[in-house]
Amino acid sequence: MQRLTLRRRLSYNTNSNRRQKVKTPGGKLVYIYQKKLGTFPKCGDCKRKLAGIKPSRPMTRSRMSKRLKTVTRSYGGSRCHACVRSRILRAFLMEEQKVLKQILKEKRMDRIKQAIEKRKAAAKAKKKDAAKKEKKPAAPVGKSKK
């Protein structure tokens, strides 16, 4: 067994100091330091892995171009397709509900206006009838003698 020397100063077996023994073409055994594995970006709503985006470390992600970090869709790179679909559907249904509410309000106002008009017409008719009843028949117009 050949002794190996560390290439870096850190000697502890930590997560960031993982090493692998590799035999070089010259026949020597050396340490190769392993990089940490990147993680898949996850959906903000359901925590599912996002399709179409490669796993990467934060620093490499900051150096990546925009097209590698997103998908060309609304909420691409932030939300999965199913969550985007449910959001769109929810927004549409909310808008429909608002429209329906407005229509019902208008109908209710029309009914109220019609009821008020009916009451006014009834009151007017009642006044007319009362005025007719109160009128006394006028004295017969005859020839007056002078």
PDB file of C-alpha atoms in Angstrom:
ATOM      1  CA  MET A   1       0.000   0.000   0.000  1.00  0.00           C
ATOM      2  CA  GLN A   2       1.332   3.369  -1.031  1.00  0.00           C
ATOM      3  CA  ARG A   3       1.070   6.393   1.262  1.00  0.00           C
ATOM      4  CA  LEU A   4      -0.941   9.309  -0.074  1.00  0.00           C
ATOM      5  CA  THR A   5      -0.331  12.975   0.594  1.00  0.00           C
ATOM      6  CA  LEU A   6      -3.196  15.434   0.750  1.00  0.00           C
ATOM      7  CA  ARG A   7      -3.282  18.164  -1.876  1.00  0.00           C
ATOM      8  CA  ARG A   8      -5.141  20.612   0.394  1.00  0.00           C
ATOM      9  CA  ARG A   9      -4.556  21.589   4.004  1.00  0.00           C
ATOM     10  CA  LEU A  10      -7.851  20.276   5.397  1.00  0.00           C
ATOM     11  CA  SER A  11      -7.284  16.762   6.749  1.00  0.00           C
ATOM     12  CA  TYR A  12     -10.696  16.022   8.263  1.00  0.00           C
ATOM     13  CA  ASN A  13     -13.203  13.808   6.513  1.00  0.00           C
ATOM     14  CA  THR A  14     -15.906  16.440   6.093  1.00  0.00           C
ATOM     15  CA  ASN A  15     -18.603  16.793   3.438  1.00  0.00           C
ATOM     16  CA  SER A  16     -16.650  19.441   1.560  1.00  0.00           C
ATOM     17  CA  ASN A  17     -13.388  17.438   1.755  1.00  0.00           C
ATOM     18  CA  ARG A  18     -14.405  14.166   0.132  1.00  0.00           C
ATOM     19  CA  ARG A  19     -11.600  12.492  -1.792  1.00  0.00           C
ATOM     20  CA  GLN A  20     -11.195   9.534  -4.098  1.00  0.00           C
ATOM     21  CA  LYS A  21      -8.058   7.496  -4.673  1.00  0.00           C
ATOM     22  CA  VAL A  22      -7.100   7.379  -8.337  1.00  0.00           C
ATOM     23  CA  LYS A  23      -4.127   5.732 -10.043  1.00  0.00           C
ATOM     24  CA  THR A  24      -2.405   8.047 -12.520  1.00  0.00           C
ATOM     25  CA  PRO A  25      -0.918   6.881 -15.847  1.00  0.00           C
ATOM     26  CA  GLY A  26       2.490   7.172 -14.157  1.00  0.00           C
ATOM     27  CA  GLY A  27       1.442   4.481 -11.673  1.00  0.00           C
ATOM     28  CA  LYS A  28       1.131   6.764  -8.633  1.00  0.00           C
ATOM     29  CA  LEU A  29      -1.885   6.832  -6.304  1.00  0.00           C
ATOM     30  CA  VAL A  30      -3.249  10.347  -5.747  1.00  0.00           C
ATOM     31  CA  TYR A  31      -6.295  11.928  -4.156  1.00  0.00           C
ATOM     32  CA  ILE A  32      -8.890  13.577  -6.376  1.00  0.00           C
ATOM     33  CA  TYR A  33     -11.265  15.868  -4.512  1.00  0.00           C
ATOM     34  CA  GLN A  34     -14.947  15.257  -5.252  1.00  0.00           C
ATOM     35  CA  LYS A  35     -17.316  18.128  -5.878  1.00  0.00           C
ATOM     36  CA  LYS A  36     -20.620  18.247  -4.015  1.00  0.00           C
ATOM     37  CA  LEU A  37     -23.634  17.104  -5.981  1.00  0.00           C
ATOM     38  CA  GLY A  38     -26.057  19.762  -7.092  1.00  0.00           C
ATOM     39  CA  THR A  39     -29.760  19.573  -6.295  1.00  0.00           C
ATOM     40  CA  PHE A  40     -32.740  19.810  -8.598  1.00  0.00           C
ATOM     41  CA  PRO A  41     -34.705  23.022  -8.258  1.00  0.00           C
ATOM     42  CA  LYS A  42     -38.074  22.249  -6.665  1.00  0.00           C
ATOM     43  CA  CYS A  43     -41.565  23.620  -7.168  1.00  0.00           C
ATOM     44  CA  GLY A  44     -42.429  26.313  -4.638  1.00  0.00           C
ATOM     45  CA  ASP A  45     -45.948  24.938  -4.105  1.00  0.00           C
ATOM     46  CA  CYS A  46     -45.757  21.126  -4.163  1.00  0.00           C
ATOM     47  CA  LYS A  47     -41.970  20.653  -3.684  1.00  0.00           C
ATOM     48  CA  ARG A  48     -41.691  18.391  -6.755  1.00  0.00           C
ATOM     49  CA  LYS A  49     -38.521  18.365  -8.898  1.00  0.00           C
ATOM     50  CA  LEU A  50     -38.806  20.751 -11.834  1.00  0.00           C
ATOM     51  CA  ALA A  51     -38.526  19.057 -15.212  1.00  0.00           C
ATOM     52  CA  GLY A  52     -36.182  20.469 -17.852  1.00  0.00           C
ATOM     53  CA  ILE A  53     -33.665  22.013 -15.447  1.00  0.00           C
ATOM     54  CA  LYS A  54     -30.384  20.323 -14.571  1.00  0.00           C
ATOM     55  CA  PRO A  55     -29.261  19.948 -10.961  1.00  0.00           C
ATOM     56  CA  SER A  56     -26.496  22.398 -10.049  1.00  0.00           C
ATOM     57  CA  ARG A  57     -24.667  24.009  -7.171  1.00  0.00           C
ATOM     58  CA  PRO A  58     -25.631  27.603  -6.263  1.00  0.00           C
ATOM     59  CA  MET A  59     -22.407  29.173  -7.552  1.00  0.00           C
ATOM     60  CA  THR A  60     -22.504  27.340 -10.881  1.00  0.00           C
ATOM     61  CA  ARG A  61     -26.213  28.227 -11.147  1.00  0.00           C
ATOM     62  CA  SER A  62     -25.315  31.907 -10.802  1.00  0.00           C
ATOM     63  CA  ARG A  63     -22.910  31.540 -13.733  1.00  0.00           C
ATOM     64  CA  MET A  64     -25.396  29.622 -15.907  1.00  0.00           C
ATOM     65  CA  SER A  65     -27.342  31.426 -18.628  1.00  0.00           C
ATOM     66  CA  LYS A  66     -31.047  32.099 -18.181  1.00  0.00           C
ATOM     67  CA  ARG A  67     -32.172  29.408 -20.620  1.00  0.00           C
ATOM     68  CA  LEU A  68     -30.426  26.726 -18.544  1.00  0.00           C
ATOM     69  CA  LYS A  69     -32.140  27.852 -15.333  1.00  0.00           C
ATOM     70  CA  THR A  70     -35.728  28.177 -16.597  1.00  0.00           C
ATOM     71  CA  VAL A  71     -38.326  26.688 -18.907  1.00  0.00           C
ATOM     72  CA  THR A  72     -40.118  28.930 -21.414  1.00  0.00           C
ATOM     73  CA  ARG A  73     -43.478  29.062 -19.684  1.00  0.00           C
ATOM     74  CA  SER A  74     -45.070  31.380 -17.165  1.00  0.00           C
ATOM     75  CA  TYR A  75     -43.580  30.551 -13.752  1.00  0.00           C
ATOM     76  CA  GLY A  76     -40.913  28.466 -15.576  1.00  0.00           C
ATOM     77  CA  GLY A  77     -38.102  27.494 -13.217  1.00  0.00           C
ATOM     78  CA  SER A  78     -40.227  28.360 -10.191  1.00  0.00           C
ATOM     79  CA  ARG A  79     -43.416  26.256 -10.355  1.00  0.00           C
ATOM     80  CA  CYS A  80     -44.172  22.872 -11.940  1.00  0.00           C
ATOM     81  CA  HIS A  81     -46.627  22.516 -14.827  1.00  0.00           C
ATOM     82  CA  ALA A  82     -49.415  21.100 -12.653  1.00  0.00           C
ATOM     83  CA  CYS A  83     -49.248  23.969 -10.155  1.00  0.00           C
ATOM     84  CA  VAL A  84     -49.212  26.556 -12.972  1.00  0.00           C
ATOM     85  CA  ARG A  85     -52.272  24.895 -14.488  1.00  0.00           C
ATOM     86  CA  SER A  86     -54.135  24.915 -11.167  1.00  0.00           C
ATOM     87  CA  ARG A  87     -53.176  28.589 -10.615  1.00  0.00           C
ATOM     88  CA  ILE A  88     -54.510  29.584 -14.038  1.00  0.00           C
ATOM     89  CA  LEU A  89     -57.711  27.619 -13.441  1.00  0.00           C
ATOM     90  CA  ARG A  90     -58.158  29.138  -9.979  1.00  0.00           C
ATOM     91  CA  ALA A  91     -57.647  32.673 -11.341  1.00  0.00           C
ATOM     92  CA  PHE A  92     -60.156  32.042 -14.143  1.00  0.00           C
ATOM     93  CA  LEU A  93     -62.766  30.679 -11.731  1.00  0.00           C
ATOM     94  CA  MET A  94     -62.261  33.627  -9.376  1.00  0.00           C
ATOM     95  CA  GLU A  95     -62.833  36.052 -12.271  1.00  0.00           C
ATOM     96  CA  GLU A  96     -65.949  34.135 -13.318  1.00  0.00           C
ATOM     97  CA  GLN A  97     -67.220  34.305  -9.747  1.00  0.00           C
ATOM     98  CA  LYS A  98     -66.680  38.088  -9.682  1.00  0.00           C
ATOM     99  CA  VAL A  99     -68.594  38.489 -12.966  1.00  0.00           C
ATOM    100  CA  LEU A 100     -71.436  36.296 -11.679  1.00  0.00           C
ATOM    101  CA  LYS A 101     -71.590  38.296  -8.457  1.00  0.00           C
ATOM    102  CA  GLN A 102     -71.826  41.529 -10.465  1.00  0.00           C
ATOM    103  CA  ILE A 103     -74.621  40.124 -12.668  1.00  0.00           C
ATOM    104  CA  LEU A 104     -76.600  38.974  -9.619  1.00  0.00           C
ATOM    105  CA  LYS A 105     -76.150  42.394  -8.019  1.00  0.00           C
ATOM    106  CA  GLU A 106     -77.434  44.116 -11.179  1.00  0.00           C
ATOM    107  CA  LYS A 107     -80.459  41.772 -11.323  1.00  0.00           C
ATOM    108  CA  ARG A 108     -81.243  42.472  -7.670  1.00  0.00           C
ATOM    109  CA  MET A 109     -81.006  46.236  -8.297  1.00  0.00           C
ATOM    110  CA  ASP A 110     -83.333  45.913 -11.326  1.00  0.00           C
ATOM    111  CA  ARG A 111     -85.898  44.041  -9.202  1.00  0.00           C
ATOM    112  CA  ILE A 112     -85.698  46.706  -6.500  1.00  0.00           C
ATOM    113  CA  LYS A 113     -86.124  49.494  -9.099  1.00  0.00           C
ATOM    114  CA  GLN A 114     -89.144  47.723 -10.624  1.00  0.00           C
ATOM    115  CA  ALA A 115     -90.719  47.255  -7.181  1.00  0.00           C
ATOM    116  CA  ILE A 116     -90.197  50.964  -6.401  1.00  0.00           C
ATOM    117  CA  GLU A 117     -91.729  51.954  -9.761  1.00  0.00           C
ATOM    118  CA  LYS A 118     -94.742  49.683  -9.101  1.00  0.00           C
ATOM    119  CA  ARG A 119     -95.251  51.249  -5.678  1.00  0.00           C
ATOM    120  CA  LYS A 120     -95.014  54.758  -7.147  1.00  0.00           C
ATOM    121  CA  ALA A 121     -97.503  53.875  -9.898  1.00  0.00           C
ATOM    122  CA  ALA A 122     -99.881  52.333  -7.352  1.00  0.00           C
ATOM    123  CA  ALA A 123     -99.619  55.413  -5.119  1.00  0.00           C
ATOM    124  CA  LYS A 124    -100.269  57.690  -8.111  1.00  0.00           C
ATOM    125  CA  ALA A 125    -103.319  55.652  -9.132  1.00  0.00           C
ATOM    126  CA  LYS A 126    -104.607  55.713  -5.554  1.00  0.00           C
ATOM    127  CA  LYS A 127    -104.228  59.504  -5.440  1.00  0.00           C
ATOM    128  CA  LYS A 128    -106.121  59.827  -8.742  1.00  0.00           C
ATOM    129  CA  ASP A 129    -108.974  57.646  -7.469  1.00  0.00           C
ATOM    130  CA  ALA A 130    -109.135  59.594  -4.224  1.00  0.00           C
ATOM    131  CA  ALA A 131    -109.222  62.889  -6.155  1.00  0.00           C
ATOM    132  CA  LYS A 132    -112.090  61.621  -8.371  1.00  0.00           C
ATOM    133  CA  LYS A 133    -114.131  60.536  -5.342  1.00  0.00           C
ATOM    134  CA  GLU A 134    -113.619  63.852  -3.562  1.00  0.00           C
ATOM    135  CA  LYS A 135    -114.771  65.920  -6.547  1.00  0.00           C
ATOM    136  CA  LYS A 136    -118.386  66.949  -6.060  1.00  0.00           C
ATOM    137  CA  PRO A 137    -120.594  67.099  -9.085  1.00  0.00           C
ATOM    138  CA  ALA A 138    -120.744  70.697 -10.316  1.00  0.00           C
ATOM    139  CA  ALA A 139    -124.043  72.583 -10.349  1.00  0.00           C
ATOM    140  CA  PRO A 140    -125.915  72.189 -13.607  1.00  0.00           C
ATOM    141  CA  VAL A 141    -125.165  75.027 -15.914  1.00  0.00           C
ATOM    142  CA  GLY A 142    -128.417  76.566 -16.938  1.00  0.00           C
ATOM    143  CA  LYS A 143    -129.685  79.775 -18.422  1.00  0.00           C
ATOM    144  CA  SER A 144    -129.449  82.519 -15.946  1.00  0.00           C
ATOM    145  CA  LYS A 145    -132.179  85.182 -15.957  1.00  0.00           C
ATOM    146  CA  LYS A 146    -131.229  88.797 -15.959  1.00  0.00           C
TER     147      LYS A 146
END
